mmCIF file of N, CA and C in Angstrom:
data_model
loop_
_atom_site.group_PDB
_atom_site.id
_atom_site.type_symbol
_atom_site.label_atom_id
_atom_site.label_comp_id
_atom_site.label_asym_id
_atom_site.label_seq_id
_atom_site.Cartn_x
_atom_site.Cartn_y
_atom_site.Cartn_z
ATOM 1 N N VAL A 27 -0.729 -9.403 1.823
ATOM 2 C CA VAL A 27 0.301 -8.183 0.510
ATOM 3 C C VAL A 27 1.978 -9.037 -0.507
ATOM 4 N N VAL A 28 2.036 -9.084 -1.646
ATOM 5 C CA VAL A 28 2.766 -9.581 -2.054
ATOM 6 C C VAL A 28 2.840 -7.974 -3.096
ATOM 7 N N THR A 29 3.383 -7.329 -2.910
ATOM 8 C CA THR A 29 3.783 -6.095 -4.031
ATOM 9 C C THR A 29 5.236 -6.237 -3.167
ATOM 10 N N PRO A 30 5.876 -5.392 -4.783
ATOM 11 C CA PRO A 30 7.576 -5.434 -4.723
ATOM 12 C C PRO A 30 7.974 -4.912 -3.312
ATOM 13 N N ARG A 31 7.513 -3.837 -3.225
ATOM 14 C CA ARG A 31 8.469 -2.631 -2.120
ATOM 15 C C ARG A 31 8.171 -3.381 -0.142
ATOM 16 N N VAL A 32 6.734 -4.374 -0.888
ATOM 17 C CA VAL A 32 6.677 -5.191 0.287
ATOM 18 C C VAL A 32 6.925 -6.261 0.384
ATOM 19 N N ALA A 33 7.366 -6.811 -0.061
ATOM 20 C CA ALA A 33 8.001 -7.670 -0.013
ATOM 21 C C ALA A 33 9.880 -7.884 -0.249
ATOM 22 N N THR A 34 9.987 -6.735 -0.968
ATOM 23 C CA THR A 34 11.633 -5.985 -0.665
ATOM 24 C C THR A 34 11.945 -5.773 1.371
ATOM 25 N N VAL A 35 11.225 -5.359 1.886
ATOM 26 C CA VAL A 35 11.445 -4.650 2.849
ATOM 27 C C VAL A 35 10.442 -5.475 3.811
ATOM 28 N N SER A 36 9.978 -6.577 4.328
ATOM 29 C CA SER A 36 9.412 -7.929 4.580
ATOM 30 C C SER A 36 11.358 -8.298 4.407
ATOM 31 N N ARG A 37 10.947 -9.028 3.418
ATOM 32 C CA ARG A 37 12.584 -10.509 3.197
ATOM 33 C C ARG A 37 13.693 -8.721 4.207
ATOM 34 N N ASN A 38 14.604 -8.032 4.439
ATOM 35 C CA ASN A 38 14.592 -7.059 4.927
ATOM 36 C C ASN A 38 14.659 -7.593 6.616
ATOM 37 N N GLN A 39 13.866 -7.389 7.174
ATOM 38 C CA GLN A 39 13.117 -6.310 8.198
ATOM 39 C C GLN A 39 13.245 -8.361 8.531
ATOM 40 N N PHE A 40 13.273 -9.404 8.723
ATOM 41 C CA PHE A 40 13.554 -10.631 8.953
ATOM 42 C C PHE A 40 14.846 -11.736 8.462
ATOM 43 N N ASP A 41 15.354 -10.778 7.546
ATOM 44 C CA ASP A 41 16.514 -10.847 7.503
ATOM 45 C C ASP A 41 16.310 -12.854 6.383
ATOM 46 N N CYS A 42 15.081 -12.744 5.529
ATOM 47 C CA CYS A 42 14.643 -14.227 5.066
ATOM 48 C C CYS A 42 14.021 -13.462 3.380
ATOM 49 N N GLN A 43 15.113 -14.262 2.441
ATOM 50 C CA GLN A 43 14.848 -13.500 1.087
ATOM 51 C C GLN A 43 14.110 -14.802 0.733
ATOM 52 N N ARG A 44 13.279 -15.691 1.316
ATOM 53 C CA ARG A 44 11.756 -16.853 0.135
ATOM 54 C C ARG A 44 10.566 -15.816 0.943
ATOM 55 N N MET A 45 10.639 -14.657 1.735
ATOM 56 C CA MET A 45 9.717 -13.917 1.888
ATOM 57 C C MET A 45 8.704 -12.977 0.218
ATOM 58 N N ALA A 46 7.462 -13.846 0.308
ATOM 59 C CA ALA A 46 6.746 -13.422 -0.948
ATOM 60 C C ALA A 46 5.952 -12.153 -0.455
ATOM 61 N N GLY A 47 6.226 -11.335 0.689
ATOM 62 C CA GLY A 47 5.588 -10.629 0.987
ATOM 63 C C GLY A 47 5.423 -10.091 2.478
ATOM 64 N N ALA A 48 4.284 -9.748 2.744
ATOM 65 C CA ALA A 48 3.883 -9.480 4.601
ATOM 66 C C ALA A 48 2.772 -10.057 5.172
ATOM 67 N N ARG A 49 2.733 -11.137 6.030
ATOM 68 C CA ARG A 49 1.465 -11.520 5.492
ATOM 69 C C ARG A 49 -0.246 -9.988 7.059
ATOM 70 N N LEU A 50 -1.249 -11.163 6.271
ATOM 71 C CA LEU A 50 -1.910 -9.902 6.969
ATOM 72 C C LEU A 50 -2.942 -10.491 8.285
ATOM 73 N N GLU A 51 -3.963 -9.757 9.213
ATOM 74 C CA GLU A 51 -4.091 -10.833 10.811
ATOM 75 C C GLU A 51 -4.522 -11.411 9.964
ATOM 76 N N ASN A 52 -4.630 -13.041 10.567
ATOM 77 C CA ASN A 52 -5.987 -13.843 10.276
ATOM 78 C C ASN A 52 -6.873 -13.873 10.942
ATOM 79 N N GLN A 53 -6.979 -13.418 12.572
ATOM 80 C CA GLN A 53 -7.503 -13.344 13.843
ATOM 81 C C GLN A 53 -8.505 -12.626 14.044
ATOM 82 N N PRO A 54 -9.687 -12.890 15.027
ATOM 83 C CA PRO A 54 -10.768 -11.754 14.454
ATOM 84 C C PRO A 54 -10.312 -10.627 14.918
ATOM 85 N N THR A 55 -10.153 -9.014 14.923
ATOM 86 C CA THR A 55 -9.493 -8.643 15.794
ATOM 87 C C THR A 55 -9.991 -7.878 16.550
ATOM 88 N N SER A 56 -11.560 -8.472 15.670
ATOM 89 C CA SER A 56 -13.250 -7.135 16.592
ATOM 90 C C SER A 56 -13.631 -9.040 15.201
ATOM 91 N N GLN A 57 -15.497 -8.018 15.284
ATOM 92 C CA GLN A 57 -16.184 -9.084 15.055
ATOM 93 C C GLN A 57 -16.910 -8.445 13.291
ATOM 94 N N SER A 58 -15.904 -7.627 12.716
ATOM 95 C CA SER A 58 -15.568 -8.344 11.615
ATOM 96 C C SER A 58 -14.648 -7.522 10.271
ATOM 97 N N CYS A 59 -13.667 -7.761 11.495
ATOM 98 C CA CYS A 59 -12.753 -6.929 11.327
ATOM 99 C C CYS A 59 -11.417 -8.547 10.889
ATOM 100 N N PHE A 60 -11.340 -8.970 9.616
ATOM 101 C CA PHE A 60 -9.861 -9.672 9.133
ATOM 102 C C PHE A 60 -8.644 -8.917 7.981
ATOM 103 N N GLY A 61 -7.903 -9.425 8.233
ATOM 104 C CA GLY A 61 -7.262 -9.345 7.534
ATOM 105 C C GLY A 61 -6.633 -7.738 7.183
ATOM 106 N N ALA A 62 -7.300 -7.436 8.509
ATOM 107 C CA ALA A 62 -7.226 -5.450 8.279
ATOM 108 C C ALA A 62 -6.282 -4.565 8.506
ATOM 109 N N HIS A 63 -5.208 -5.292 8.504
ATOM 110 C CA HIS A 63 -3.774 -5.376 9.621
ATOM 111 C C HIS A 63 -2.660 -5.665 9.294
ATOM 112 N N TRP A 64 -1.084 -6.048 9.649
ATOM 113 C CA TRP A 64 -0.330 -6.300 10.172
ATOM 114 C C TRP A 64 0.012 -7.896 10.937
ATOM 115 N N ASP A 65 0.247 -9.204 10.683
ATOM 116 C CA ASP A 65 -0.445 -10.295 11.205
ATOM 117 C C ASP A 65 1.112 -9.856 12.501
ATOM 118 N N GLU A 66 -0.120 -9.791 13.857
ATOM 119 C CA GLU A 66 -0.059 -9.973 14.998
ATOM 120 C C GLU A 66 1.686 -10.469 15.228
ATOM 121 N N ARG A 67 1.710 -11.609 14.643
ATOM 122 C CA ARG A 67 2.443 -12.053 14.999
ATOM 123 C C ARG A 67 3.607 -11.934 14.735
ATOM 124 N N LEU A 68 3.873 -11.017 13.582
ATOM 125 C CA LEU A 68 5.100 -10.979 12.932
ATOM 126 C C LEU A 68 5.687 -9.673 12.943
ATOM 127 N N PHE A 69 4.696 -8.800 12.867
ATOM 128 C CA PHE A 69 4.308 -7.634 13.328
ATOM 129 C C PHE A 69 3.819 -6.622 13.996
ATOM 130 N N TYR A 70 4.788 -7.140 15.253
ATOM 131 C CA TYR A 70 4.057 -7.094 16.683
ATOM 132 C C TYR A 70 3.882 -5.152 16.759
ATOM 133 N N ALA A 71 5.232 -4.765 16.231
ATOM 134 C CA ALA A 71 5.753 -3.452 16.897
ATOM 135 C C ALA A 71 5.112 -2.730 16.402
ATOM 136 N N SER A 72 4.187 -2.954 14.994
ATOM 137 C CA SER A 72 3.964 -2.214 13.911
ATOM 138 C C SER A 72 2.607 -0.999 14.713
ATOM 139 N N THR A 73 2.453 -0.004 13.712
ATOM 140 C CA THR A 73 1.548 1.126 13.810
ATOM 141 C C THR A 73 1.340 0.450 13.482
ATOM 142 N N MET A 74 0.669 -0.184 12.701
ATOM 143 C CA MET A 74 0.023 -0.972 11.154
ATOM 144 C C MET A 74 -0.589 -3.247 11.448
ATOM 145 N N SER A 75 0.057 -2.904 13.326
ATOM 146 C CA SER A 75 -0.507 -4.695 14.267
ATOM 147 C C SER A 75 -1.551 -3.934 14.329
ATOM 148 N N ALA A 76 -2.472 -5.189 14.660
ATOM 149 C CA ALA A 76 -3.401 -5.309 15.080
ATOM 150 C C ALA A 76 -4.237 -5.820 16.362
ATOM 151 N N VAL A 77 -2.944 -5.222 16.783
ATOM 152 C CA VAL A 77 -3.556 -5.176 18.202
ATOM 153 C C VAL A 77 -2.427 -3.472 18.998
ATOM 154 N N ALA A 78 -4.025 -2.583 19.220
ATOM 155 C CA ALA A 78 -2.595 -1.894 19.902
ATOM 156 C C ALA A 78 -2.606 -2.043 21.297
ATOM 157 N N GLU A 79 -1.397 -0.961 21.706
ATOM 158 C CA GLU A 79 -0.112 -1.986 23.539
ATOM 159 C C GLU A 79 0.082 -0.239 23.276
ATOM 160 N N TYR A 80 0.986 -0.397 24.717
ATOM 161 C CA TYR A 80 0.916 0.665 25.223
ATOM 162 C C TYR A 80 2.551 0.887 25.350
ATOM 163 N N THR A 81 2.864 -0.197 24.662
ATOM 164 C CA THR A 81 4.377 -0.495 23.442
ATOM 165 C C THR A 81 4.678 -0.079 22.597
ATOM 166 N N ALA A 82 5.693 0.975 22.564
ATOM 167 C CA ALA A 82 6.223 2.368 21.055
ATOM 168 C C ALA A 82 5.148 1.392 20.029
ATOM 169 N N GLY A 83 4.131 2.080 18.775
ATOM 170 C CA GLY A 83 4.429 1.840 17.695
ATOM 171 C C GLY A 83 5.051 2.740 16.348
ATOM 172 N N TYR A 84 5.704 1.977 15.613
ATOM 173 C CA TYR A 84 6.634 2.378 14.769
ATOM 174 C C TYR A 84 6.092 2.737 13.608
ATOM 175 N N LEU A 85 6.763 3.340 12.867
ATOM 176 C CA LEU A 85 5.967 3.895 11.268
ATOM 177 C C LEU A 85 7.160 3.425 10.752
ATOM 178 N N ASP A 86 7.131 1.069 10.318
ATOM 179 C CA ASP A 86 8.173 0.776 10.236
ATOM 180 C C ASP A 86 7.807 0.753 8.599
ATOM 181 N N PRO A 87 8.713 0.533 7.611
ATOM 182 C CA PRO A 87 9.244 0.608 6.558
ATOM 183 C C PRO A 87 8.223 0.015 5.213
ATOM 184 N N VAL A 88 7.719 -1.923 6.021
ATOM 185 C CA VAL A 88 7.282 -2.003 6.070
ATOM 186 C C VAL A 88 5.651 -1.659 5.036
ATOM 187 N N THR A 89 4.713 -0.573 6.059
ATOM 188 C CA THR A 89 3.965 0.358 6.368
ATOM 189 C C THR A 89 3.449 1.404 5.292
ATOM 190 N N LEU A 90 5.020 1.620 5.201
ATOM 191 C CA LEU A 90 5.447 2.429 3.918
ATOM 192 C C LEU A 90 5.338 2.372 2.190
ATOM 193 N N ALA A 91 5.639 0.752 2.516
ATOM 194 C CA ALA A 91 5.685 0.260 1.499
ATOM 195 C C ALA A 91 4.747 0.433 0.528
ATOM 196 N N LEU A 92 3.855 -0.576 1.603
ATOM 197 C CA LEU A 92 2.260 -0.622 1.296
ATOM 198 C C LEU A 92 1.487 0.343 0.607
ATOM 199 N N PHE A 93 1.807 1.162 1.694
ATOM 200 C CA PHE A 93 1.229 2.829 0.777
ATOM 201 C C PHE A 93 1.179 3.224 -0.813
ATOM 202 N N GLU A 94 3.310 3.540 -0.215
ATOM 203 C CA GLU A 94 3.692 3.202 -1.674
ATOM 204 C C GLU A 94 2.953 2.765 -2.993
ATOM 205 N N ASP A 95 3.087 1.230 -2.371
ATOM 206 C CA ASP A 95 2.582 0.746 -3.840
ATOM 207 C C ASP A 95 0.921 0.709 -4.485
ATOM 208 N N SER A 96 0.591 1.463 -2.830
ATOM 209 C CA SER A 96 -1.454 1.897 -3.200
ATOM 210 C C SER A 96 -1.160 2.264 -4.658
ATOM 211 N N GLY A 97 0.259 3.014 -4.922
ATOM 212 C CA GLY A 97 -0.187 3.842 -6.051
ATOM 213 C C GLY A 97 -0.158 5.624 -5.822
ATOM 214 N N TRP A 98 -0.985 5.709 -4.677
ATOM 215 C CA TRP A 98 -0.955 6.486 -4.130
ATOM 216 C C TRP A 98 -0.312 7.389 -3.687
ATOM 217 N N TYR A 99 1.023 7.357 -2.851
ATOM 218 C CA TYR A 99 1.717 7.932 -2.044
ATOM 219 C C TYR A 99 3.409 6.871 -2.737
ATOM 220 N N LYS A 100 3.928 8.776 -2.480
ATOM 221 C CA LYS A 100 5.427 8.387 -1.658
ATOM 222 C C LYS A 100 6.350 8.038 -0.846
ATOM 223 N N ALA A 101 6.552 7.641 -1.302
ATOM 224 C CA ALA A 101 6.713 6.916 1.202
ATOM 225 C C ALA A 101 8.191 7.989 0.902
ATOM 226 N N ASP A 102 8.266 8.420 1.758
ATOM 227 C CA ASP A 102 9.461 9.379 2.652
ATOM 228 C C ASP A 102 10.522 8.124 3.303
ATOM 229 N N TYR A 103 11.122 7.246 3.370
ATOM 230 C CA TYR A 103 11.099 6.220 4.202
ATOM 231 C C TYR A 103 12.452 6.473 4.830
ATOM 232 N N ALA A 104 12.952 7.418 4.969
ATOM 233 C CA ALA A 104 13.979 7.783 5.875
ATOM 234 C C ALA A 104 13.146 9.087 7.696
ATOM 235 N N VAL A 105 12.211 8.873 6.926
ATOM 236 C CA VAL A 105 11.093 8.791 8.461
ATOM 237 C C VAL A 105 10.503 7.341 9.231
ATOM 238 N N ALA A 106 10.824 6.744 8.228
ATOM 239 C CA ALA A 106 10.453 5.171 8.678
ATOM 240 C C ALA A 106 11.409 4.295 10.316
ATOM 241 N N GLU A 107 10.667 3.489 10.823
ATOM 242 C CA GLU A 107 12.311 3.366 11.622
ATOM 243 C C GLU A 107 11.407 1.939 12.299
ATOM 244 N N MET A 108 12.520 1.428 12.004
ATOM 245 C CA MET A 108 12.703 -0.187 11.871
ATOM 246 C C MET A 108 12.554 -0.912 13.248
ATOM 247 N N SER A 109 11.406 -2.013 13.156
ATOM 248 C CA SER A 109 10.718 -1.945 14.025
ATOM 249 C C SER A 109 11.870 -3.033 15.277
ATOM 250 N N PRO A 110 12.416 -3.697 15.843
ATOM 251 C CA PRO A 110 13.362 -4.399 16.654
ATOM 252 C C PRO A 110 12.239 -5.155 16.519
ATOM 253 N N PHE A 111 11.376 -6.008 16.608
ATOM 254 C CA PHE A 111 10.565 -7.190 17.031
ATOM 255 C C PHE A 111 10.909 -8.543 15.372
ATOM 256 N N GLY A 112 11.262 -9.368 15.951
ATOM 257 C CA GLY A 112 12.296 -10.021 14.800
ATOM 258 C C GLY A 112 13.210 -9.672 13.738
ATOM 259 N N HIS A 113 13.863 -8.138 13.986
ATOM 260 C CA HIS A 113 15.126 -8.457 12.851
ATOM 261 C C HIS A 113 16.015 -8.913 13.187
ATOM 262 N N GLY A 114 15.342 -9.342 11.674
ATOM 263 C CA GLY A 114 16.702 -10.347 11.783
ATOM 264 C C GLY A 114 16.850 -11.506 11.866
ATOM 265 N N ALA A 115 16.006 -12.375 13.467
ATOM 266 C CA ALA A 115 15.232 -13.064 12.527
ATOM 267 C C ALA A 115 15.727 -14.671 11.635
ATOM 268 N N GLY A 116 16.010 -14.169 10.043
ATOM 269 C CA GLY A 116 15.394 -14.903 9.669
ATOM 270 C C GLY A 116 14.003 -16.097 9.587
ATOM 271 N N CYS A 117 14.745 -17.325 8.718
ATOM 272 C CA CYS A 117 13.361 -18.002 7.820
ATOM 273 C C CYS A 117 12.355 -18.158 9.229
ATOM 274 N N ASP A 118 13.255 -19.667 9.242
ATOM 275 C CA ASP A 118 12.837 -19.753 10.588
ATOM 276 C C ASP A 118 11.895 -18.919 11.677
ATOM 277 N N PHE A 119 11.997 -18.061 12.003
ATOM 278 C CA PHE A 119 11.408 -16.661 13.058
ATOM 279 C C PHE A 119 10.018 -16.506 12.255
ATOM 280 N N VAL A 120 10.254 -16.595 11.057
ATOM 281 C CA VAL A 120 9.267 -15.748 9.636
ATOM 282 C C VAL A 120 8.129 -17.991 9.724
ATOM 283 N N TYR A 121 8.099 -18.202 10.320
ATOM 284 C CA TYR A 121 7.557 -19.401 9.040
ATOM 285 C C TYR A 121 7.532 -20.448 10.660
ATOM 286 N N ASP A 122 8.369 -21.213 11.294
ATOM 287 C CA ASP A 122 8.055 -21.220 12.101
ATOM 288 C C ASP A 122 7.997 -21.875 13.319
ATOM 289 N N ASP A 123 6.983 -22.426 14.420
ATOM 290 C CA ASP A 123 6.121 -22.479 15.422
ATOM 291 C C ASP A 123 7.021 -21.148 16.472
ATOM 292 N N CYS A 124 6.540 -20.812 17.632
ATOM 293 C CA CYS A 124 7.424 -19.266 17.987
ATOM 294 C C CYS A 124 7.955 -20.300 19.310
ATOM 295 N N ILE A 125 6.718 -21.454 20.007
ATOM 296 C CA ILE A 125 7.492 -21.751 21.340
ATOM 297 C C ILE A 125 7.254 -23.147 20.884
ATOM 298 N N VAL A 126 7.960 -24.236 20.773
ATOM 299 C CA VAL A 126 8.406 -26.062 20.589
ATOM 300 C C VAL A 126 8.211 -26.803 21.907
ATOM 301 N N ASN A 127 7.381 -27.722 21.292
ATOM 302 C CA ASN A 127 7.472 -28.864 22.633
ATOM 303 C C ASN A 127 7.493 -27.564 24.053
ATOM 304 N N GLY A 128 6.762 -26.994 24.024
ATOM 305 C CA GLY A 128 6.753 -26.084 25.587
ATOM 306 C C GLY A 128 8.223 -25.436 25.289
ATOM 307 N N GLN A 129 8.892 -25.307 24.508
ATOM 308 C CA GLN A 129 10.473 -24.545 24.568
ATOM 309 C C GLN A 129 10.238 -23.244 23.625
ATOM 310 N N VAL A 130 10.880 -22.017 24.062
ATOM 311 C CA VAL A 130 11.283 -20.952 22.543
ATOM 312 C C VAL A 130 12.726 -21.562 22.898
ATOM 313 N N PRO A 131 12.430 -21.708 20.747
ATOM 314 C CA PRO A 131 13.645 -22.198 19.835
ATOM 315 C C PRO A 131 15.154 -21.295 19.911
ATOM 316 N N THR A 132 15.331 -21.033 19.802
ATOM 317 C CA THR A 132 16.607 -20.573 19.159
ATOM 318 C C THR A 132 15.893 -19.103 18.899
ATOM 319 N N TYR A 133 15.734 -19.428 17.762
ATOM 320 C CA TYR A 133 14.701 -18.713 16.391
ATOM 321 C C TYR A 133 14.253 -17.804 17.282
ATOM 322 N N SER A 134 13.309 -17.974 18.353
ATOM 323 C CA SER A 134 12.571 -17.162 19.087
ATOM 324 C C SER A 134 12.879 -17.071 20.330
ATOM 325 N N LYS A 135 14.266 -16.523 21.091
ATOM 326 C CA LYS A 135 14.236 -15.953 21.739
ATOM 327 C C LYS A 135 15.183 -15.016 22.218
ATOM 328 N N GLY A 136 14.054 -14.288 23.124
ATOM 329 C CA GLY A 136 13.945 -12.500 22.917
ATOM 330 C C GLY A 136 12.811 -11.450 21.897
ATOM 331 N N TYR A 137 11.633 -12.661 21.894
ATOM 332 C CA TYR A 137 10.686 -12.566 21.243
ATOM 333 C C TYR A 137 9.316 -13.315 21.692
ATOM 334 N N PHE A 138 9.220 -14.321 22.522
ATOM 335 C CA PHE A 138 8.561 -14.969 22.523
ATOM 336 C C PHE A 138 9.045 -15.895 24.081
ATOM 337 N N CYS A 139 7.835 -16.215 24.843
ATOM 338 C CA CYS A 139 8.676 -15.967 26.234
ATOM 339 C C CYS A 139 7.487 -17.501 26.313
ATOM 340 N N ASN A 140 7.842 -17.957 27.196
ATOM 341 C CA ASN A 140 6.821 -19.833 27.863
ATOM 342 C C ASN A 140 6.603 -19.797 28.965
ATOM 343 N N SER A 141 6.896 -18.652 30.148
ATOM 344 C CA SER A 141 6.032 -18.567 30.813
ATOM 345 C C SER A 141 5.115 -17.116 31.332
ATOM 346 N N PRO A 142 4.710 -17.394 31.666
ATOM 347 C CA PRO A 142 4.000 -15.975 32.567
ATOM 348 C C PRO A 142 5.396 -14.190 32.973
ATOM 349 N N LEU A 143 5.356 -13.725 33.517
ATOM 350 C CA LEU A 143 6.412 -12.854 33.329
ATOM 351 C C LEU A 143 5.735 -12.448 34.179
ATOM 352 N N SER A 144 6.418 -12.194 35.657
ATOM 353 C CA SER A 144 5.879 -11.941 37.443
ATOM 354 C C SER A 144 5.890 -10.024 37.384
ATOM 355 N N ILE A 145 5.515 -9.774 37.922
ATOM 356 C CA ILE A 145 6.215 -8.873 37.848
ATOM 357 C C ILE A 145 5.902 -8.142 39.297
ATOM 358 N N ARG A 146 7.078 -7.490 39.800
ATOM 359 C CA ARG A 146 7.118 -7.413 41.362
ATOM 360 C C ARG A 146 6.635 -5.877 41.941
#
């Protein structure tokens, strides 16, 4: 989604000024659902991400920006919640692989892991 407000808040979310906008999901989340949600890889914690999780879904600025850029809504950004996922992680987080040669690169640490978690 390449619109003025979506581009601005996406750049601010990740601290990556070369972003043109926000990616939509490019993997099937149902039999006929491509591109109906924010990309899970970048917007994992968003209310509008593709996969519902038990973790908090944030009503993030990028979702409000999409609503406002549609021309149908006037967003109140004071009610938005900044998603901690990828916040300020930079352009490497946005454009590079989250796992490289089986290892978690510096820009992905704290957001991705390379081994299953064990719960005791």
